[in-house]
Amino acid sequence: LEEGFDACLRPIRPPPRTGGAKTPFNSLIENAPDAFYEILSRLVSKDVAMLASTCVAIHDAVYSEATGDAMTSRSSADDIPKFTAFHPKDDEKLSRLHLHTLVPMRAVQTYASEFLKAKIEVLTYPGLRFSSAAEVEAAGVTTLELNDISDASC
């Protein structure tokens, strides 16, 4: 039976990703990664995600572990302000959320989706300010727990 199955079917595998044609962004990422990280650090997390959706090379760069590590190490440098990430008050759609300088973009996505799902609001002015990845993670875990409590009460 297995031989017949193997002869008729095979798993679908996505084609290998190729970088395609060289673009100015490819050159920037390869030749001046510090400049690329500086650009990313000036954008809000939503804009970083939108930038990542423009091409494979930028997506791979933004969501790579190396970029997350580089952004985190940059945010701990002495010349960077103490609070490098924030979640502003009165930003219901999280359009001004800025967390990618402390945690990887995948963690930002999880934080944002869970926060929106929790249907809670930030009360302090000007919002939540984070100075370490541990603080962002603690806020994210709190949001996950609020969602679990909400799900259990339904």
mmCIF file of C-alpha atoms in Angstrom:
data_model
loop_
_atom_site.group_PDB
_atom_site.id
_atom_site.type_symbol
_atom_site.label_atom_id
_atom_site.label_comp_id
_atom_site.label_asym_id
_atom_site.label_seq_id
_atom_site.Cartn_x
_atom_site.Cartn_y
_atom_site.Cartn_z
ATOM 1 C CA LEU A 1 0.000 0.000 0.000
ATOM 2 C CA GLU A 2 2.793 2.448 0.910
ATOM 3 C CA GLU A 3 4.622 1.810 -2.355
ATOM 4 C CA GLY A 4 1.464 2.537 -4.349
ATOM 5 C CA PHE A 5 0.840 5.669 -2.304
ATOM 6 C CA ASP A 6 4.418 6.878 -2.777
ATOM 7 C CA ALA A 7 4.198 6.176 -6.510
ATOM 8 C CA CYS A 8 1.062 8.319 -6.878
ATOM 9 C CA LEU A 9 1.592 11.193 -4.461
ATOM 10 C CA ARG A 10 4.341 13.366 -3.029
ATOM 11 C CA PRO A 11 4.325 16.215 -0.537
ATOM 12 C CA ILE A 12 3.987 19.709 -1.899
ATOM 13 C CA ARG A 13 7.115 21.683 -1.165
ATOM 14 C CA PRO A 14 7.328 25.405 -1.757
ATOM 15 C CA PRO A 15 9.890 26.418 -4.361
ATOM 16 C CA PRO A 16 13.174 27.652 -2.924
ATOM 17 C CA ARG A 17 13.211 31.373 -2.242
ATOM 18 C CA THR A 18 15.491 33.373 -4.427
ATOM 19 C CA GLY A 19 16.538 36.932 -3.889
ATOM 20 C CA GLY A 20 15.725 37.851 -7.465
ATOM 21 C CA ALA A 21 17.180 40.952 -9.042
ATOM 22 C CA LYS A 22 19.487 43.220 -7.102
ATOM 23 C CA THR A 23 17.681 46.228 -5.722
ATOM 24 C CA PRO A 24 18.946 49.218 -3.768
ATOM 25 C CA PHE A 25 17.551 47.586 -0.617
ATOM 26 C CA ASN A 26 19.476 44.366 -1.299
ATOM 27 C CA SER A 27 22.647 46.426 -1.568
ATOM 28 C CA LEU A 28 21.814 48.357 1.596
ATOM 29 C CA ILE A 29 21.133 45.182 3.564
ATOM 30 C CA GLU A 30 24.303 43.476 2.335
ATOM 31 C CA ASN A 31 26.741 46.388 2.335
ATOM 32 C CA ALA A 32 25.500 48.705 5.072
ATOM 33 C CA PRO A 33 23.486 46.699 7.601
ATOM 34 C CA ASP A 34 23.954 49.367 10.298
ATOM 35 C CA ALA A 35 22.236 51.912 8.050
ATOM 36 C CA PHE A 36 19.412 49.421 7.434
ATOM 37 C CA TYR A 37 18.976 48.897 11.206
ATOM 38 C CA GLU A 38 19.007 52.651 11.742
ATOM 39 C CA ILE A 39 16.197 53.075 9.207
ATOM 40 C CA LEU A 40 14.184 50.316 10.889
ATOM 41 C CA SER A 41 14.689 51.833 14.338
ATOM 42 C CA ARG A 42 13.163 55.141 13.187
ATOM 43 C CA LEU A 43 9.962 53.482 11.917
ATOM 44 C CA VAL A 44 6.994 52.320 13.971
ATOM 45 C CA SER A 45 6.559 48.544 14.077
ATOM 46 C CA LYS A 46 3.566 48.632 11.728
ATOM 47 C CA ASP A 47 5.642 50.398 9.065
ATOM 48 C CA VAL A 48 8.463 47.875 9.510
ATOM 49 C CA ALA A 49 5.952 45.079 8.854
ATOM 50 C CA MET A 50 4.631 46.917 5.783
ATOM 51 C CA LEU A 51 8.179 47.447 4.506
ATOM 52 C CA ALA A 52 8.859 43.733 4.985
ATOM 53 C CA SER A 53 5.908 42.895 2.748
ATOM 54 C CA THR A 54 7.419 44.696 -0.246
ATOM 55 C CA CYS A 55 9.938 42.045 -1.289
ATOM 56 C CA VAL A 56 11.475 38.737 -0.265
ATOM 57 C CA ALA A 57 14.889 40.181 0.585
ATOM 58 C CA ILE A 58 13.484 42.815 2.932
ATOM 59 C CA HIS A 59 11.077 40.322 4.520
ATOM 60 C CA ASP A 60 13.892 37.880 5.168
ATOM 61 C CA ALA A 61 16.062 40.663 6.586
ATOM 62 C CA VAL A 62 13.365 42.111 8.850
ATOM 63 C CA TYR A 63 12.210 38.753 10.202
ATOM 64 C CA SER A 64 15.633 37.115 10.506
ATOM 65 C CA GLU A 65 17.057 36.240 13.880
ATOM 66 C CA ALA A 66 20.191 38.205 13.063
ATOM 67 C CA THR A 67 18.202 41.412 12.538
ATOM 68 C CA GLY A 68 16.361 40.924 15.819
ATOM 69 C CA ASP A 69 19.678 40.406 17.605
ATOM 70 C CA ALA A 70 21.224 43.445 15.888
ATOM 71 C CA MET A 71 18.270 45.683 16.758
ATOM 72 C CA THR A 72 18.355 44.517 20.383
ATOM 73 C CA SER A 73 22.086 45.110 20.689
ATOM 74 C CA ARG A 74 21.675 48.585 19.163
ATOM 75 C CA SER A 75 18.952 49.457 21.678
ATOM 76 C CA SER A 76 21.235 48.584 24.581
ATOM 77 C CA ALA A 77 24.017 50.892 23.402
ATOM 78 C CA ASP A 78 24.852 53.915 25.536
ATOM 79 C CA ASP A 79 23.995 56.441 22.823
ATOM 80 C CA ILE A 80 20.377 55.235 22.517
ATOM 81 C CA PRO A 81 17.738 56.792 24.823
ATOM 82 C CA LYS A 82 16.778 54.648 27.837
ATOM 83 C CA PHE A 83 13.231 53.949 26.633
ATOM 84 C CA THR A 84 13.565 52.525 23.165
ATOM 85 C CA ALA A 85 10.162 50.892 22.839
ATOM 86 C CA PHE A 86 6.707 52.147 23.602
ATOM 87 C CA HIS A 87 3.001 51.434 23.360
ATOM 88 C CA PRO A 88 1.224 54.797 23.202
ATOM 89 C CA LYS A 89 -2.006 55.624 24.996
ATOM 90 C CA ASP A 90 -5.080 56.113 22.789
ATOM 91 C CA ASP A 91 -3.675 54.036 19.927
ATOM 92 C CA GLU A 92 -6.486 51.525 19.510
ATOM 93 C CA LYS A 93 -5.211 50.164 16.188
ATOM 94 C CA LEU A 94 -1.589 49.999 17.426
ATOM 95 C CA SER A 95 -0.483 52.151 14.495
ATOM 96 C CA ARG A 96 2.168 53.896 16.653
ATOM 97 C CA LEU A 97 3.420 50.780 18.455
ATOM 98 C CA HIS A 98 7.232 50.700 18.530
ATOM 99 C CA LEU A 99 8.568 47.427 19.960
ATOM 100 C CA HIS A 100 10.825 45.979 17.254
ATOM 101 C CA THR A 101 13.942 47.612 18.693
ATOM 102 C CA LEU A 102 13.713 45.342 21.752
ATOM 103 C CA VAL A 103 12.030 42.162 20.543
ATOM 104 C CA PRO A 104 11.953 40.358 17.165
ATOM 105 C CA MET A 105 9.169 41.228 14.723
ATOM 106 C CA ARG A 106 7.478 37.862 15.265
ATOM 107 C CA ALA A 107 7.125 38.746 18.963
ATOM 108 C CA VAL A 108 5.756 42.172 18.009
ATOM 109 C CA GLN A 109 3.098 40.489 15.879
ATOM 110 C CA THR A 110 2.096 38.204 18.750
ATOM 111 C CA TYR A 111 2.004 41.104 21.220
ATOM 112 C CA ALA A 112 -0.153 43.209 18.897
ATOM 113 C CA SER A 113 -2.629 40.467 17.983
ATOM 114 C CA GLU A 114 -3.059 39.370 21.609
ATOM 115 C CA PHE A 115 -3.424 42.953 22.817
ATOM 116 C CA LEU A 116 -6.142 43.639 20.240
ATOM 117 C CA LYS A 117 -7.872 40.376 21.117
ATOM 118 C CA ALA A 118 -7.854 41.269 24.842
ATOM 119 C CA LYS A 119 -9.849 44.477 24.179
ATOM 120 C CA ILE A 120 -8.025 46.448 26.844
ATOM 121 C CA GLU A 121 -6.680 49.986 26.848
ATOM 122 C CA VAL A 122 -3.547 51.670 28.118
ATOM 123 C CA LEU A 123 -4.462 54.095 30.901
ATOM 124 C CA THR A 124 -1.150 55.764 31.735
ATOM 125 C CA TYR A 125 -0.015 58.852 29.861
ATOM 126 C CA PRO A 126 1.813 58.917 27.441
ATOM 127 C CA GLY A 127 1.606 55.114 27.315
ATOM 128 C CA LEU A 128 3.701 52.090 28.205
ATOM 129 C CA ARG A 129 7.452 52.580 27.899
ATOM 130 C CA PHE A 130 9.812 49.633 27.834
ATOM 131 C CA SER A 131 13.555 49.636 28.427
ATOM 132 C CA SER A 132 14.199 45.897 28.038
ATOM 133 C CA ALA A 133 12.931 42.876 26.172
ATOM 134 C CA ALA A 134 11.926 41.352 29.520
ATOM 135 C CA GLU A 135 9.519 44.245 30.127
ATOM 136 C CA VAL A 136 7.908 43.781 26.698
ATOM 137 C CA GLU A 137 7.643 40.046 27.291
ATOM 138 C CA ALA A 138 6.057 40.619 30.725
ATOM 139 C CA ALA A 139 3.432 42.898 29.167
ATOM 140 C CA GLY A 140 2.812 40.306 26.463
ATOM 141 C CA VAL A 141 2.446 37.494 28.993
ATOM 142 C CA THR A 142 0.005 39.617 31.007
ATOM 143 C CA THR A 143 -2.059 40.174 27.878
ATOM 144 C CA LEU A 144 -2.035 36.429 27.104
ATOM 145 C CA GLU A 145 -3.202 35.693 30.647
ATOM 146 C CA LEU A 146 -6.015 38.246 30.328
ATOM 147 C CA ASN A 147 -7.108 36.502 27.138
ATOM 148 C CA ASP A 148 -7.040 33.120 28.891
ATOM 149 C CA ILE A 149 -9.175 34.490 31.743
ATOM 150 C CA SER A 150 -11.578 36.020 29.232
ATOM 151 C CA ASP A 151 -11.817 32.754 27.267
ATOM 152 C CA ALA A 152 -12.415 30.740 30.450
ATOM 153 C CA SER A 153 -15.260 33.010 31.593
ATOM 154 C CA CYS A 154 -17.227 32.676 28.342
#
